[in-house]
Amino acid sequence: MTWLTENGVAYEFIDYKKAGVAEANLPDWAARAGWEVLLNRRGLMWKKLTDEERAAVDAAKALKLMAQYPALIKRPVLDTGKELLVGFAPETYAEKLK
């Protein structure tokens, strides 16, 4: 959000973990960005999953896990209207939002 504000990019912040919008948006997000990009395998929530939950993850299982545990969705998710940017990379933001 700091980068967006400092670069004069208007945005609407939605805390998808609290607002409950993740599950409804996951199929679209996965189609646009790929479930592999959305699934945060480096975070604490991933580490808290059971071995069974982490095993043999495919698209369907990933979407189910992210719906059940929204903290598994890599943040931020920025929908530009044309593209879906997942994760923060200043160079990507500069290229896609200017």
Short mmCIF file of N, CA and C in Angstrom, two decimals:
data_model
loop_
_atom_site.label_atom_id
_atom_site.label_comp_id
_atom_site.label_asym_id
_atom_site.label_seq_id
_atom_site.Cartn_x
_atom_site.Cartn_y
_atom_site.Cartn_z
N MET A 1 0.83 -1.18 0.00
CA MET A 1 0.00 0.00 0.00
C MET A 1 0.88 1.25 0.00
N THR A 2 2.01 1.16 0.70
CA THR A 2 2.91 2.30 0.73
C THR A 2 3.38 2.65 -0.67
N TRP A 3 3.79 1.63 -1.43
CA TRP A 3 4.27 1.87 -2.79
C TRP A 3 3.18 2.52 -3.63
N LEU A 4 1.97 2.00 -3.53
CA LEU A 4 0.86 2.54 -4.31
C LEU A 4 0.61 4.01 -3.96
N THR A 5 0.58 4.32 -2.67
CA THR A 5 0.35 5.69 -2.22
C THR A 5 1.48 6.60 -2.68
N GLU A 6 2.72 6.18 -2.49
CA GLU A 6 3.87 7.00 -2.87
C GLU A 6 3.94 7.24 -4.38
N ASN A 7 3.36 6.35 -5.17
CA ASN A 7 3.41 6.48 -6.61
C ASN A 7 2.08 6.98 -7.21
N GLY A 8 1.21 7.46 -6.34
CA GLY A 8 -0.03 8.08 -6.80
C GLY A 8 -1.01 7.14 -7.47
N VAL A 9 -0.99 5.88 -7.08
CA VAL A 9 -1.90 4.90 -7.66
C VAL A 9 -3.10 4.74 -6.71
N ALA A 10 -4.29 5.05 -7.22
CA ALA A 10 -5.50 4.90 -6.42
C ALA A 10 -5.80 3.41 -6.24
N TYR A 11 -6.27 3.04 -5.07
CA TYR A 11 -6.58 1.64 -4.81
C TYR A 11 -7.66 1.54 -3.74
N GLU A 12 -8.27 0.38 -3.70
CA GLU A 12 -9.22 0.06 -2.64
C GLU A 12 -8.65 -1.16 -1.91
N PHE A 13 -8.42 -1.02 -0.62
CA PHE A 13 -7.88 -2.12 0.18
C PHE A 13 -9.02 -2.99 0.68
N ILE A 14 -8.91 -4.29 0.42
CA ILE A 14 -9.86 -5.26 0.95
C ILE A 14 -9.05 -6.34 1.65
N ASP A 15 -9.27 -6.51 2.93
CA ASP A 15 -8.60 -7.57 3.68
C ASP A 15 -9.35 -8.86 3.40
N TYR A 16 -8.89 -9.61 2.39
CA TYR A 16 -9.64 -10.78 1.96
C TYR A 16 -9.72 -11.85 3.03
N LYS A 17 -8.82 -11.85 3.99
CA LYS A 17 -8.91 -12.84 5.07
C LYS A 17 -10.09 -12.52 5.99
N LYS A 18 -10.37 -11.23 6.19
CA LYS A 18 -11.47 -10.84 7.07
C LYS A 18 -12.78 -10.65 6.32
N ALA A 19 -12.72 -10.19 5.09
CA ALA A 19 -13.93 -9.88 4.32
C ALA A 19 -14.60 -11.12 3.74
N GLY A 20 -13.89 -12.24 3.73
CA GLY A 20 -14.48 -13.47 3.23
C GLY A 20 -14.67 -13.49 1.72
N VAL A 21 -13.88 -12.71 0.99
CA VAL A 21 -14.03 -12.66 -0.46
C VAL A 21 -13.12 -13.65 -1.18
N ALA A 22 -12.20 -14.23 -0.47
CA ALA A 22 -11.20 -15.10 -1.11
C ALA A 22 -11.83 -16.28 -1.83
N GLU A 23 -12.70 -17.00 -1.16
CA GLU A 23 -13.27 -18.22 -1.76
C GLU A 23 -14.01 -17.92 -3.06
N ALA A 24 -14.77 -16.84 -3.07
CA ALA A 24 -15.53 -16.49 -4.28
C ALA A 24 -14.60 -16.09 -5.43
N ASN A 25 -13.45 -15.51 -5.10
CA ASN A 25 -12.53 -15.03 -6.13
C ASN A 25 -11.47 -16.05 -6.54
N LEU A 26 -11.27 -17.08 -5.77
CA LEU A 26 -10.19 -18.03 -6.04
C LEU A 26 -10.21 -18.66 -7.44
N PRO A 27 -11.34 -19.12 -7.94
CA PRO A 27 -11.32 -19.69 -9.30
C PRO A 27 -10.83 -18.70 -10.35
N ASP A 28 -11.30 -17.46 -10.26
CA ASP A 28 -10.87 -16.43 -11.21
C ASP A 28 -9.39 -16.11 -11.02
N TRP A 29 -8.96 -15.93 -9.77
CA TRP A 29 -7.55 -15.63 -9.49
C TRP A 29 -6.65 -16.76 -10.00
N ALA A 30 -7.04 -17.99 -9.77
CA ALA A 30 -6.23 -19.13 -10.21
C ALA A 30 -6.16 -19.19 -11.74
N ALA A 31 -7.27 -18.87 -12.40
CA ALA A 31 -7.28 -18.87 -13.86
C ALA A 31 -6.38 -17.76 -14.41
N ARG A 32 -6.34 -16.64 -13.74
CA ARG A 32 -5.58 -15.49 -14.23
C ARG A 32 -4.11 -15.52 -13.82
N ALA A 33 -3.81 -16.02 -12.64
CA ALA A 33 -2.42 -15.98 -12.16
C ALA A 33 -1.80 -17.37 -12.02
N GLY A 34 -2.64 -18.39 -11.89
CA GLY A 34 -2.15 -19.75 -11.65
C GLY A 34 -2.18 -20.07 -10.16
N TRP A 35 -2.68 -21.24 -9.84
CA TRP A 35 -2.79 -21.61 -8.43
C TRP A 35 -1.42 -21.72 -7.78
N GLU A 36 -0.41 -22.10 -8.57
CA GLU A 36 0.94 -22.24 -8.03
C GLU A 36 1.48 -20.89 -7.56
N VAL A 37 1.11 -19.82 -8.24
CA VAL A 37 1.53 -18.47 -7.86
C VAL A 37 0.78 -18.02 -6.61
N LEU A 38 -0.50 -18.34 -6.53
CA LEU A 38 -1.33 -17.92 -5.40
C LEU A 38 -0.99 -18.63 -4.09
N LEU A 39 -0.63 -19.88 -4.17
CA LEU A 39 -0.42 -20.68 -2.96
C LEU A 39 0.91 -20.33 -2.31
N ASN A 40 0.85 -19.81 -1.10
CA ASN A 40 2.04 -19.42 -0.36
C ASN A 40 2.58 -20.61 0.43
N ARG A 41 3.58 -21.24 -0.12
CA ARG A 41 4.19 -22.41 0.52
C ARG A 41 5.32 -22.03 1.46
N ARG A 42 5.58 -20.75 1.61
CA ARG A 42 6.67 -20.30 2.49
C ARG A 42 6.18 -19.75 3.82
N GLY A 43 4.90 -19.55 3.94
CA GLY A 43 4.35 -18.92 5.13
C GLY A 43 4.12 -19.88 6.29
N LEU A 44 3.84 -19.30 7.42
CA LEU A 44 3.60 -20.05 8.65
C LEU A 44 2.40 -20.99 8.52
N MET A 45 1.36 -20.54 7.83
CA MET A 45 0.16 -21.38 7.70
C MET A 45 0.48 -22.67 6.96
N TRP A 46 1.30 -22.61 5.92
CA TRP A 46 1.69 -23.80 5.18
C TRP A 46 2.40 -24.78 6.11
N LYS A 47 3.26 -24.25 6.96
CA LYS A 47 4.02 -25.09 7.89
C LYS A 47 3.12 -25.72 8.95
N LYS A 48 2.01 -25.06 9.25
CA LYS A 48 1.07 -25.58 10.24
C LYS A 48 0.18 -26.70 9.69
N LEU A 49 0.10 -26.83 8.37
CA LEU A 49 -0.73 -27.88 7.79
C LEU A 49 -0.15 -29.25 8.12
N THR A 50 -1.01 -30.25 8.10
CA THR A 50 -0.55 -31.62 8.32
C THR A 50 0.20 -32.09 7.08
N ASP A 51 0.99 -33.13 7.25
CA ASP A 51 1.70 -33.71 6.10
C ASP A 51 0.70 -34.15 5.03
N GLU A 52 -0.42 -34.67 5.47
CA GLU A 52 -1.46 -35.12 4.53
C GLU A 52 -2.01 -33.95 3.72
N GLU A 53 -2.24 -32.81 4.39
CA GLU A 53 -2.76 -31.63 3.69
C GLU A 53 -1.75 -31.10 2.67
N ARG A 54 -0.47 -31.18 3.00
CA ARG A 54 0.58 -30.67 2.10
C ARG A 54 0.93 -31.64 0.98
N ALA A 55 0.51 -32.88 1.09
CA ALA A 55 0.88 -33.90 0.10
C ALA A 55 0.03 -33.80 -1.16
N ALA A 56 0.65 -34.06 -2.28
CA ALA A 56 -0.02 -34.18 -3.58
C ALA A 56 -0.97 -33.03 -3.87
N VAL A 57 -0.47 -31.82 -3.74
CA VAL A 57 -1.31 -30.65 -4.00
C VAL A 57 -1.43 -30.43 -5.51
N ASP A 58 -2.66 -30.39 -5.96
CA ASP A 58 -2.96 -30.05 -7.35
C ASP A 58 -3.88 -28.83 -7.31
N ALA A 59 -4.38 -28.41 -8.45
CA ALA A 59 -5.20 -27.20 -8.53
C ALA A 59 -6.42 -27.28 -7.62
N ALA A 60 -7.15 -28.37 -7.69
CA ALA A 60 -8.37 -28.51 -6.89
C ALA A 60 -8.07 -28.48 -5.39
N LYS A 61 -7.06 -29.22 -5.00
CA LYS A 61 -6.70 -29.27 -3.58
C LYS A 61 -6.18 -27.91 -3.11
N ALA A 62 -5.40 -27.23 -3.94
CA ALA A 62 -4.87 -25.92 -3.58
C ALA A 62 -6.00 -24.92 -3.36
N LEU A 63 -6.98 -24.92 -4.27
CA LEU A 63 -8.11 -24.00 -4.12
C LEU A 63 -8.91 -24.30 -2.86
N LYS A 64 -9.08 -25.58 -2.57
CA LYS A 64 -9.81 -25.96 -1.36
C LYS A 64 -9.06 -25.50 -0.11
N LEU A 65 -7.74 -25.72 -0.10
CA LEU A 65 -6.94 -25.30 1.05
C LEU A 65 -6.95 -23.79 1.23
N MET A 66 -6.81 -23.05 0.12
CA MET A 66 -6.80 -21.59 0.21
C MET A 66 -8.16 -21.04 0.65
N ALA A 67 -9.25 -21.72 0.25
CA ALA A 67 -10.58 -21.31 0.70
C ALA A 67 -10.73 -21.57 2.20
N GLN A 68 -10.21 -22.69 2.64
CA GLN A 68 -10.31 -23.06 4.06
C GLN A 68 -9.38 -22.21 4.92
N TYR A 69 -8.18 -21.92 4.40
CA TYR A 69 -7.17 -21.16 5.12
C TYR A 69 -6.70 -19.99 4.25
N PRO A 70 -7.42 -18.86 4.25
CA PRO A 70 -7.05 -17.74 3.40
C PRO A 70 -5.62 -17.23 3.61
N ALA A 71 -5.02 -17.51 4.75
CA ALA A 71 -3.63 -17.11 4.99
C ALA A 71 -2.66 -17.82 4.04
N LEU A 72 -3.13 -18.86 3.36
CA LEU A 72 -2.29 -19.56 2.38
C LEU A 72 -2.19 -18.81 1.05
N ILE A 73 -2.98 -17.76 0.88
CA ILE A 73 -2.94 -16.99 -0.35
C ILE A 73 -1.82 -15.97 -0.24
N LYS A 74 -0.93 -16.02 -1.21
CA LYS A 74 0.19 -15.08 -1.23
C LYS A 74 -0.36 -13.67 -1.36
N ARG A 75 0.22 -12.76 -0.60
CA ARG A 75 -0.23 -11.37 -0.59
C ARG A 75 0.88 -10.47 -1.10
N PRO A 76 0.52 -9.31 -1.56
CA PRO A 76 -0.84 -8.85 -1.85
C PRO A 76 -1.34 -9.42 -3.17
N VAL A 77 -2.64 -9.38 -3.34
CA VAL A 77 -3.27 -9.71 -4.61
C VAL A 77 -3.83 -8.38 -5.12
N LEU A 78 -3.30 -7.93 -6.25
CA LEU A 78 -3.70 -6.65 -6.81
C LEU A 78 -4.34 -6.87 -8.18
N ASP A 79 -5.61 -6.55 -8.26
CA ASP A 79 -6.35 -6.70 -9.51
C ASP A 79 -6.38 -5.35 -10.21
N THR A 80 -5.69 -5.25 -11.33
CA THR A 80 -5.62 -3.98 -12.07
C THR A 80 -6.81 -3.80 -13.00
N GLY A 81 -7.62 -4.82 -13.12
CA GLY A 81 -8.71 -4.81 -14.10
C GLY A 81 -8.30 -5.56 -15.35
N LYS A 82 -7.02 -5.49 -15.68
CA LYS A 82 -6.48 -6.22 -16.83
C LYS A 82 -5.67 -7.42 -16.37
N GLU A 83 -4.90 -7.22 -15.31
CA GLU A 83 -4.01 -8.27 -14.82
C GLU A 83 -4.20 -8.47 -13.33
N LEU A 84 -3.74 -9.62 -12.88
CA LEU A 84 -3.73 -9.92 -11.46
C LEU A 84 -2.27 -10.02 -11.04
N LEU A 85 -1.85 -9.15 -10.15
CA LEU A 85 -0.48 -9.16 -9.65
C LEU A 85 -0.49 -9.79 -8.28
N VAL A 86 0.33 -10.81 -8.09
CA VAL A 86 0.36 -11.54 -6.83
C VAL A 86 1.75 -11.42 -6.24
N GLY A 87 1.81 -11.01 -4.97
CA GLY A 87 3.09 -10.75 -4.34
C GLY A 87 3.56 -9.35 -4.72
N PHE A 88 4.47 -8.80 -3.93
CA PHE A 88 4.94 -7.45 -4.21
C PHE A 88 6.34 -7.47 -4.79
N ALA A 89 6.46 -6.86 -5.95
CA ALA A 89 7.75 -6.66 -6.59
C ALA A 89 7.72 -5.23 -7.15
N PRO A 90 8.51 -4.31 -6.59
CA PRO A 90 8.43 -2.92 -7.02
C PRO A 90 8.64 -2.73 -8.52
N GLU A 91 9.53 -3.54 -9.10
CA GLU A 91 9.76 -3.40 -10.55
C GLU A 91 8.52 -3.78 -11.35
N THR A 92 7.86 -4.83 -10.93
CA THR A 92 6.64 -5.26 -11.63
C THR A 92 5.55 -4.22 -11.47
N TYR A 93 5.37 -3.70 -10.25
CA TYR A 93 4.37 -2.67 -10.03
C TYR A 93 4.66 -1.46 -10.90
N ALA A 94 5.91 -1.03 -10.95
CA ALA A 94 6.28 0.14 -11.74
C ALA A 94 5.98 -0.08 -13.21
N GLU A 95 6.26 -1.27 -13.71
CA GLU A 95 6.03 -1.60 -15.11
C GLU A 95 4.54 -1.69 -15.44
N LYS A 96 3.79 -2.35 -14.58
CA LYS A 96 2.38 -2.63 -14.88
C LYS A 96 1.42 -1.48 -14.52
N LEU A 97 1.83 -0.61 -13.59
CA LEU A 97 0.89 0.40 -13.08
C LEU A 97 1.21 1.81 -13.53
N LYS A 98 2.25 2.01 -14.27
CA LYS A 98 2.59 3.38 -14.71
C LYS A 98 2.15 3.62 -16.12
#
